[in-house]
PDB file of C-alpha atoms in Angstrom:
ATOM      1  CA  UNK O 381     -22.180-280.499-182.909  1.00 81.00           C
ATOM      2  CA  UNK O 382     -24.324-278.792-180.202  1.00 86.00           C
ATOM      3  CA  UNK O 383     -22.480-275.921-178.784  1.00 92.00           C
ATOM      4  CA  UNK O 384     -22.692-272.949-176.011  1.00 96.00           C
ATOM      5  CA  UNK O 385     -20.415-270.305-175.464  1.00 96.00           C
ATOM      6  CA  UNK O 386     -20.394-267.675-172.846  1.00 97.00           C
ATOM      7  CA  UNK O 387     -18.775-264.165-173.036  1.00 97.00           C
ATOM      8  CA  UNK O 388     -17.137-262.573-171.216  1.00 97.00           C
ATOM      9  CA  UNK O 389     -15.254-265.124-169.088  1.00 96.00           C
ATOM     10  CA  UNK O 390     -15.095-262.466-166.288  1.00 97.00           C
ATOM     11  CA  UNK O 391     -16.726-259.191-165.452  1.00 98.00           C
ATOM     12  CA  UNK O 392     -15.771-256.423-162.810  1.00 98.00           C
ATOM     13  CA  UNK O 393     -18.806-254.011-162.258  1.00 98.00           C
ATOM     14  CA  UNK O 394     -18.844-251.147-159.350  1.00 98.00           C
ATOM     15  CA  UNK O 395     -21.887-251.507-157.379  1.00 98.00           C
ATOM     16  CA  UNK O 396     -24.943-249.747-159.663  1.00 97.00           C
ATOM     17  CA  UNK O 397     -23.297-250.181-162.848  1.00 98.00           C
ATOM     18  CA  UNK O 398     -25.547-252.138-165.068  1.00 98.00           C
ATOM     19  CA  UNK O 399     -24.175-254.757-167.607  1.00 98.00           C
ATOM     20  CA  UNK O 400     -25.185-257.693-169.495  1.00 98.00           C
ATOM     21  CA  UNK O 401     -23.557-261.264-170.118  1.00 98.00           C
ATOM     22  CA  UNK O 402     -23.961-263.399-173.253  1.00 98.00           C
ATOM     23  CA  UNK O 403     -24.568-266.874-173.797  1.00 98.00           C
ATOM     24  CA  UNK O 404     -24.593-268.054-177.502  1.00 98.00           C
ATOM     25  CA  UNK O 405     -25.804-271.531-178.627  1.00 97.00           C
ATOM     26  CA  UNK O 406     -26.155-273.691-181.724  1.00 94.00           C
ATOM     27  CA  UNK O 407     -28.487-276.749-181.113  1.00 89.00           C
ATOM     28  CA  UNK O 408     -30.369-278.882-183.397  1.00 83.00           C
ATOM     29  CA  UNK O 409     -33.717-277.595-182.039  1.00 86.00           C
ATOM     30  CA  UNK O 410     -33.807-275.553-178.811  1.00 90.00           C
ATOM     31  CA  UNK O 411     -36.243-277.318-176.064  1.00 89.00           C
ATOM     32  CA  UNK O 412     -35.288-274.804-173.364  1.00 93.00           C
ATOM     33  CA  UNK O 413     -32.233-272.419-172.336  1.00 96.00           C
ATOM     34  CA  UNK O 414     -31.523-272.576-168.569  1.00 97.00           C
ATOM     35  CA  UNK O 415     -29.418-269.925-166.295  1.00 98.00           C
ATOM     36  CA  UNK O 416     -27.569-270.708-162.976  1.00 98.00           C
ATOM     37  CA  UNK O 417     -26.060-269.090-160.731  1.00 98.00           C
ATOM     38  CA  UNK O 418     -23.086-270.714-158.817  1.00 97.00           C
ATOM     39  CA  UNK O 419     -21.617-269.627-155.659  1.00 97.00           C
ATOM     40  CA  UNK O 420     -17.432-270.797-154.969  1.00 95.00           C
ATOM     41  CA  UNK O 421     -17.581-274.463-153.588  1.00 94.00           C
ATOM     42  CA  UNK O 422     -21.470-274.758-154.150  1.00 96.00           C
ATOM     43  CA  UNK O 423     -23.623-276.432-156.597  1.00 97.00           C
ATOM     44  CA  UNK O 424     -25.598-274.299-159.207  1.00 98.00           C
ATOM     45  CA  UNK O 425     -28.622-272.439-158.355  1.00 97.00           C
ATOM     46  CA  UNK O 426     -31.395-272.254-160.572  1.00 97.00           C
ATOM     47  CA  UNK O 427     -32.766-268.949-161.989  1.00 98.00           C
ATOM     48  CA  UNK O 428     -34.613-268.859-164.848  1.00 96.00           C
ATOM     49  CA  UNK O 429     -35.809-271.311-168.037  1.00 96.00           C
ATOM     50  CA  UNK O 430     -36.594-269.633-171.401  1.00 97.00           C
ATOM     51  CA  UNK O 431     -38.115-271.785-174.211  1.00 93.00           C
ATOM     52  CA  UNK O 432     -38.565-269.726-177.319  1.00 93.00           C
ATOM     53  CA  UNK O 433     -37.213-266.433-178.978  1.00 95.00           C
ATOM     54  CA  UNK O 434     -38.690-263.413-177.843  1.00 97.00           C
ATOM     55  CA  UNK O 435     -39.516-264.485-173.974  1.00 97.00           C
ATOM     56  CA  UNK O 436     -38.017-262.843-170.797  1.00 98.00           C
ATOM     57  CA  UNK O 437     -37.815-263.690-167.450  1.00 97.00           C
ATOM     58  CA  UNK O 438     -37.112-261.218-164.644  1.00 97.00           C
ATOM     59  CA  UNK O 439     -36.070-261.688-161.078  1.00 96.00           C
ATOM     60  CA  UNK O 440     -35.154-258.793-159.074  1.00 96.00           C
ATOM     61  CA  UNK O 441     -32.190-257.164-160.406  1.00 97.00           C
ATOM     62  CA  UNK O 442     -31.817-259.712-163.356  1.00 98.00           C
ATOM     63  CA  UNK O 443     -33.745-260.036-166.454  1.00 98.00           C
ATOM     64  CA  UNK O 444     -33.101-263.122-169.277  1.00 98.00           C
ATOM     65  CA  UNK O 445     -33.777-262.737-172.757  1.00 98.00           C
ATOM     66  CA  UNK O 446     -33.697-264.834-175.670  1.00 97.00           C
ATOM     67  CA  UNK O 447     -33.313-264.927-179.278  1.00 95.00           C
ATOM     68  CA  UNK O 448     -32.849-267.594-181.838  1.00 93.00           C
ATOM     69  CA  UNK O 449     -29.149-267.589-181.440  1.00 95.00           C
ATOM     70  CA  UNK O 450     -28.449-266.250-178.081  1.00 97.00           C
ATOM     71  CA  UNK O 451     -29.392-265.311-174.473  1.00 98.00           C
ATOM     72  CA  UNK O 452     -28.499-262.488-172.440  1.00 98.00           C
ATOM     73  CA  UNK O 453     -28.818-262.059-168.637  1.00 98.00           C
ATOM     74  CA  UNK O 454     -29.131-258.291-167.828  1.00 98.00           C
ATOM     75  CA  UNK O 455     -27.950-257.243-164.301  1.00 98.00           C
ATOM     76  CA  UNK O 456     -29.447-253.784-163.555  1.00 98.00           C
ATOM     77  CA  UNK O 457     -27.743-251.789-160.407  1.00 98.00           C
ATOM     78  CA  UNK O 458     -26.135-254.668-159.130  1.00 98.00           C
ATOM     79  CA  UNK O 459     -24.980-255.550-155.714  1.00 98.00           C
ATOM     80  CA  UNK O 460     -21.920-257.309-154.118  1.00 98.00           C
ATOM     81  CA  UNK O 461     -24.091-259.875-153.145  1.00 98.00           C
ATOM     82  CA  UNK O 462     -24.716-260.571-156.834  1.00 98.00           C
ATOM     83  CA  UNK O 463     -21.122-261.553-157.217  1.00 98.00           C
ATOM     84  CA  UNK O 464     -20.959-265.184-158.692  1.00 98.00           C
ATOM     85  CA  UNK O 465     -20.234-267.203-161.602  1.00 97.00           C
ATOM     86  CA  UNK O 466     -23.402-267.119-164.069  1.00 98.00           C
ATOM     87  CA  UNK O 467     -24.021-270.568-166.078  1.00 98.00           C
ATOM     88  CA  UNK O 468     -25.971-270.810-169.180  1.00 98.00           C
ATOM     89  CA  UNK O 469     -27.162-274.195-170.359  1.00 96.00           C
ATOM     90  CA  UNK O 470     -29.058-275.403-173.040  1.00 95.00           C
ATOM     91  CA  UNK O 471     -31.588-278.507-173.752  1.00 92.00           C
ATOM     92  CA  UNK O 472     -31.621-279.714-177.211  1.00 86.00           C
ATOM     93  CA  UNK O 473     -34.968-281.611-178.807  1.00 78.00           C
ATOM     94  CA  UNK O 474     -33.063-284.264-180.832  1.00 66.00           C
ATOM     95  CA  UNK O 475     -31.795-287.523-179.491  1.00 62.00           C
ATOM     96  CA  UNK O 476     -32.054-286.156-176.048  1.00 67.00           C
ATOM     97  CA  UNK O 477     -34.191-288.354-174.814  1.00 66.00           C
ATOM     98  CA  UNK O 478     -32.450-288.115-171.136  1.00 74.00           C
ATOM     99  CA  UNK O 479     -32.917-284.242-170.662  1.00 81.00           C
ATOM    100  CA  UNK O 480     -29.084-283.711-171.055  1.00 87.00           C
ATOM    101  CA  UNK O 481     -27.878-280.239-170.739  1.00 92.00           C
ATOM    102  CA  UNK O 482     -24.877-278.596-172.637  1.00 93.00           C
ATOM    103  CA  UNK O 483     -23.268-276.152-170.340  1.00 96.00           C
ATOM    104  CA  UNK O 484     -21.150-273.027-171.143  1.00 96.00           C
ATOM    105  CA  UNK O 485     -17.944-272.202-169.113  1.00 96.00           C
ATOM    106  CA  UNK O 486     -19.645-269.665-167.429  1.00 97.00           C
ATOM    107  CA  UNK O 487     -19.205-265.822-166.748  1.00 97.00           C
ATOM    108  CA  UNK O 488     -17.386-265.128-163.203  1.00 97.00           C
ATOM    109  CA  UNK O 489     -19.234-261.607-162.177  1.00 98.00           C
ATOM    110  CA  UNK O 490     -17.622-259.511-159.530  1.00 98.00           C
ATOM    111  CA  UNK O 491     -19.191-256.490-157.826  1.00 98.00           C
ATOM    112  CA  UNK O 492     -17.354-254.221-156.039  1.00 97.00           C
ATOM    113  CA  UNK O 493     -18.973-251.556-153.172  1.00 96.00           C
TER     114      UNK O 493
ATOM    115  CA  UNK X1104     -36.844-279.146-146.612  1.00 65.00           C
ATOM    116  CA  UNK X1105     -36.487-281.279-149.887  1.00 74.00           C
ATOM    117  CA  UNK X1106     -33.320-281.375-151.621  1.00 95.00           C
ATOM    118  CA  UNK X1107     -30.172-283.078-153.161  1.00 97.00           C
ATOM    119  CA  UNK X1108     -27.643-284.145-150.523  1.00 97.00           C
ATOM    120  CA  UNK X1109     -24.012-285.032-151.727  1.00 98.00           C
ATOM    121  CA  UNK X1110     -21.494-286.420-149.470  1.00 97.00           C
ATOM    122  CA  UNK X1111     -18.619-286.251-148.412  1.00 97.00           C
ATOM    123  CA  UNK X1112     -17.683-282.672-149.366  1.00 97.00           C
ATOM    124  CA  UNK X1113     -14.328-283.389-149.579  1.00 96.00           C
ATOM    125  CA  UNK X1114     -12.650-286.867-150.478  1.00 95.00           C
ATOM    126  CA  UNK X1115      -9.293-287.579-150.970  1.00 92.00           C
ATOM    127  CA  UNK X1116      -8.091-290.664-153.374  1.00 89.00           C
ATOM    128  CA  UNK X1117      -4.843-292.839-153.352  1.00 89.00           C
ATOM    129  CA  UNK X1118      -3.146-294.416-155.841  1.00 84.00           C
ATOM    130  CA  UNK X1119      -5.167-297.406-157.606  1.00 87.00           C
ATOM    131  CA  UNK X1120      -8.142-296.949-155.051  1.00 92.00           C
ATOM    132  CA  UNK X1121     -11.748-296.697-155.822  1.00 94.00           C
ATOM    133  CA  UNK X1122     -13.778-294.123-154.243  1.00 95.00           C
ATOM    134  CA  UNK X1123     -17.860-293.818-153.978  1.00 97.00           C
ATOM    135  CA  UNK X1124     -19.286-290.300-154.080  1.00 98.00           C
ATOM    136  CA  UNK X1125     -23.094-290.491-152.504  1.00 98.00           C
ATOM    137  CA  UNK X1126     -25.886-288.270-153.830  1.00 98.00           C
ATOM    138  CA  UNK X1127     -29.295-288.664-152.322  1.00 98.00           C
ATOM    139  CA  UNK X1128     -32.698-286.566-153.062  1.00 97.00           C
ATOM    140  CA  UNK X1129     -35.817-286.357-151.407  1.00 96.00           C
ATOM    141  CA  UNK X1130     -37.594-284.714-154.252  1.00 94.00           C
ATOM    142  CA  UNK X1131     -39.447-287.711-155.695  1.00 93.00           C
ATOM    143  CA  UNK X1132     -37.495-286.506-159.090  1.00 93.00           C
ATOM    144  CA  UNK X1133     -37.257-289.506-161.525  1.00 92.00           C
ATOM    145  CA  UNK X1134     -33.925-288.517-163.502  1.00 93.00           C
ATOM    146  CA  UNK X1135     -30.654-287.758-161.979  1.00 96.00           C
ATOM    147  CA  UNK X1136     -27.250-286.765-163.171  1.00 96.00           C
ATOM    148  CA  UNK X1137     -23.668-286.608-162.530  1.00 98.00           C
ATOM    149  CA  UNK X1138     -21.535-283.981-163.617  1.00 98.00           C
ATOM    150  CA  UNK X1139     -17.600-283.042-163.587  1.00 98.00           C
ATOM    151  CA  UNK X1140     -16.612-279.583-162.942  1.00 97.00           C
ATOM    152  CA  UNK X1141     -13.129-278.320-164.126  1.00 95.00           C
ATOM    153  CA  UNK X1142     -11.790-274.999-163.388  1.00 88.00           C
ATOM    154  CA  UNK X1143     -12.369-272.554-166.902  1.00 81.00           C
ATOM    155  CA  UNK X1144     -14.477-275.703-168.435  1.00 84.00           C
ATOM    156  CA  UNK X1145     -18.167-276.251-168.794  1.00 88.00           C
ATOM    157  CA  UNK X1146     -20.056-278.849-166.703  1.00 95.00           C
ATOM    158  CA  UNK X1147     -19.625-282.373-168.309  1.00 96.00           C
ATOM    159  CA  UNK X1148     -21.962-285.082-168.020  1.00 96.00           C
ATOM    160  CA  UNK X1149     -20.700-288.395-166.600  1.00 97.00           C
ATOM    161  CA  UNK X1150     -23.949-290.354-166.259  1.00 97.00           C
ATOM    162  CA  UNK X1151     -27.746-290.183-166.133  1.00 95.00           C
ATOM    163  CA  UNK X1152     -30.162-292.400-165.128  1.00 95.00           C
ATOM    164  CA  UNK X1153     -34.034-291.887-165.965  1.00 91.00           C
ATOM    165  CA  UNK X1154     -35.552-294.307-164.055  1.00 91.00           C
ATOM    166  CA  UNK X1155     -34.537-297.183-161.282  1.00 94.00           C
ATOM    167  CA  UNK X1156     -32.322-300.024-162.577  1.00 95.00           C
ATOM    168  CA  UNK X1157     -31.290-298.124-165.808  1.00 94.00           C
ATOM    169  CA  UNK X1158     -28.618-295.759-166.374  1.00 96.00           C
ATOM    170  CA  UNK X1159     -26.815-294.275-169.589  1.00 95.00           C
ATOM    171  CA  UNK X1160     -23.248-293.028-170.404  1.00 95.00           C
ATOM    172  CA  UNK X1161     -22.671-289.003-170.896  1.00 94.00           C
ATOM    173  CA  UNK X1162     -19.773-287.678-172.552  1.00 92.00           C
ATOM    174  CA  UNK X1163     -16.879-288.501-170.343  1.00 96.00           C
ATOM    175  CA  UNK X1164     -17.976-291.864-168.586  1.00 97.00           C
ATOM    176  CA  UNK X1165     -14.746-293.985-169.103  1.00 96.00           C
ATOM    177  CA  UNK X1166     -13.332-294.437-165.563  1.00 96.00           C
ATOM    178  CA  UNK X1167     -16.376-294.439-163.736  1.00 98.00           C
ATOM    179  CA  UNK X1168     -19.544-296.508-162.535  1.00 98.00           C
ATOM    180  CA  UNK X1169     -22.833-295.744-161.127  1.00 98.00           C
ATOM    181  CA  UNK X1170     -26.139-297.854-159.631  1.00 98.00           C
ATOM    182  CA  UNK X1171     -29.647-296.693-159.194  1.00 98.00           C
ATOM    183  CA  UNK X1172     -31.201-299.265-157.123  1.00 97.00           C
ATOM    184  CA  UNK X1173     -33.558-296.985-155.398  1.00 97.00           C
ATOM    185  CA  UNK X1174     -35.143-293.879-156.562  1.00 96.00           C
ATOM    186  CA  UNK X1175     -33.654-291.621-154.408  1.00 97.00           C
ATOM    187  CA  UNK X1176     -30.140-292.545-154.440  1.00 98.00           C
ATOM    188  CA  UNK X1177     -27.430-292.247-157.404  1.00 98.00           C
ATOM    189  CA  UNK X1178     -23.854-293.303-156.204  1.00 98.00           C
ATOM    190  CA  UNK X1179     -21.062-292.622-158.585  1.00 98.00           C
ATOM    191  CA  UNK X1180     -17.650-294.442-158.353  1.00 98.00           C
ATOM    192  CA  UNK X1181     -14.535-292.913-159.300  1.00 96.00           C
ATOM    193  CA  UNK X1182     -12.464-296.317-160.208  1.00 95.00           C
ATOM    194  CA  UNK X1183      -8.458-296.620-160.461  1.00 91.00           C
ATOM    195  CA  UNK X1184      -9.057-296.552-164.345  1.00 91.00           C
ATOM    196  CA  UNK X1185      -9.809-292.581-164.051  1.00 91.00           C
ATOM    197  CA  UNK X1186      -6.391-291.266-164.385  1.00 88.00           C
ATOM    198  CA  UNK X1187      -7.232-287.507-163.835  1.00 91.00           C
ATOM    199  CA  UNK X1188      -9.781-287.805-160.979  1.00 93.00           C
ATOM    200  CA  UNK X1189      -9.358-284.440-159.155  1.00 95.00           C
ATOM    201  CA  UNK X1190     -12.129-282.295-159.941  1.00 96.00           C
ATOM    202  CA  UNK X1191     -15.351-280.796-158.082  1.00 97.00           C
ATOM    203  CA  UNK X1192     -18.364-283.870-158.689  1.00 98.00           C
ATOM    204  CA  UNK X1193     -22.233-282.503-159.038  1.00 98.00           C
ATOM    205  CA  UNK X1194     -25.109-284.570-158.761  1.00 98.00           C
ATOM    206  CA  UNK X1195     -28.590-283.175-160.056  1.00 97.00           C
ATOM    207  CA  UNK X1196     -31.886-284.252-160.233  1.00 95.00           C
ATOM    208  CA  UNK X1197     -35.260-283.290-162.263  1.00 93.00           C
ATOM    209  CA  UNK X1198     -39.102-284.480-162.529  1.00 88.00           C
ATOM    210  CA  UNK X1199     -39.586-286.431-165.459  1.00 77.00           C
ATOM    211  CA  UNK X1200     -40.313-283.648-168.017  1.00 65.00           C
ATOM    212  CA  UNK X1201     -43.683-283.517-169.753  1.00 62.00           C
ATOM    213  CA  UNK X1202     -44.172-281.097-172.263  1.00 57.00           C
ATOM    214  CA  UNK X1203     -41.879-278.507-171.300  1.00 64.00           C
ATOM    215  CA  UNK X1204     -38.235-278.847-170.224  1.00 78.00           C
ATOM    216  CA  UNK X1205     -37.748-278.830-166.624  1.00 86.00           C
ATOM    217  CA  UNK X1206     -34.451-277.316-164.784  1.00 92.00           C
ATOM    218  CA  UNK X1207     -32.269-279.580-163.027  1.00 94.00           C
ATOM    219  CA  UNK X1208     -31.262-278.904-159.557  1.00 95.00           C
ATOM    220  CA  UNK X1209     -28.055-279.369-157.882  1.00 97.00           C
ATOM    221  CA  UNK X1210     -26.714-280.556-154.740  1.00 98.00           C
ATOM    222  CA  UNK X1211     -23.487-278.701-153.389  1.00 97.00           C
ATOM    223  CA  UNK X1212     -20.983-280.779-154.511  1.00 97.00           C
ATOM    224  CA  UNK X1213     -17.909-283.164-153.644  1.00 98.00           C
ATOM    225  CA  UNK X1214     -14.417-281.821-154.185  1.00 97.00           C
ATOM    226  CA  UNK X1215     -12.054-285.067-154.860  1.00 96.00           C
ATOM    227  CA  UNK X1216      -8.397-284.985-154.627  1.00 94.00           C
ATOM    228  CA  UNK X1217      -5.501-287.128-155.257  1.00 87.00           C
ATOM    229  CA  UNK X1218      -2.942-288.094-152.233  1.00 83.00           C
TER     230      UNK X1218
END
């Protein structure tokens, strides 16, 4: 069964304290892995797409990496405005003509000044 | 600005009542999706549509219905058969994918509660 697991469920950091969020996945052929940011009461905001192992993407203080079994979202010198829930989702290759995504349960990040 | 508009932002349902959530997009996207989000759980797919006048059930379609009469609109009806409708409902859309997978883009959701 295709599955996505994110860890930790919650992460509290001090401003400037770098860390990483993990997304482990088991799918029958990966077509794409997506990272989203979600603020309270809002819809998810797209951050990155990763397609193959070894790929990396960066945006400001965020860097996403991908291996054959997991993805990491590295946050360098975070600021309070980076506080949000970060969602990971995968699109499997097989039996997926509709482009369906499988979501993890998210990591709630809190950055204190 | 192009985007996805969901309305209303908050909705209350009485027992035995059907309610309809609106989702409109002006991104010219082909595919549209409805998700349900509950605390501590990942987003779960309710229904999706790849083209006008066609839609498929997702993982938790029971108690819900949809229509896709126009490319830009994909309303979701929560019927009285859905016994636990309290949740945050999210609509998403994406261009029809070519060689690589395109990301889905989301509206800002509708929070449905039971009166």
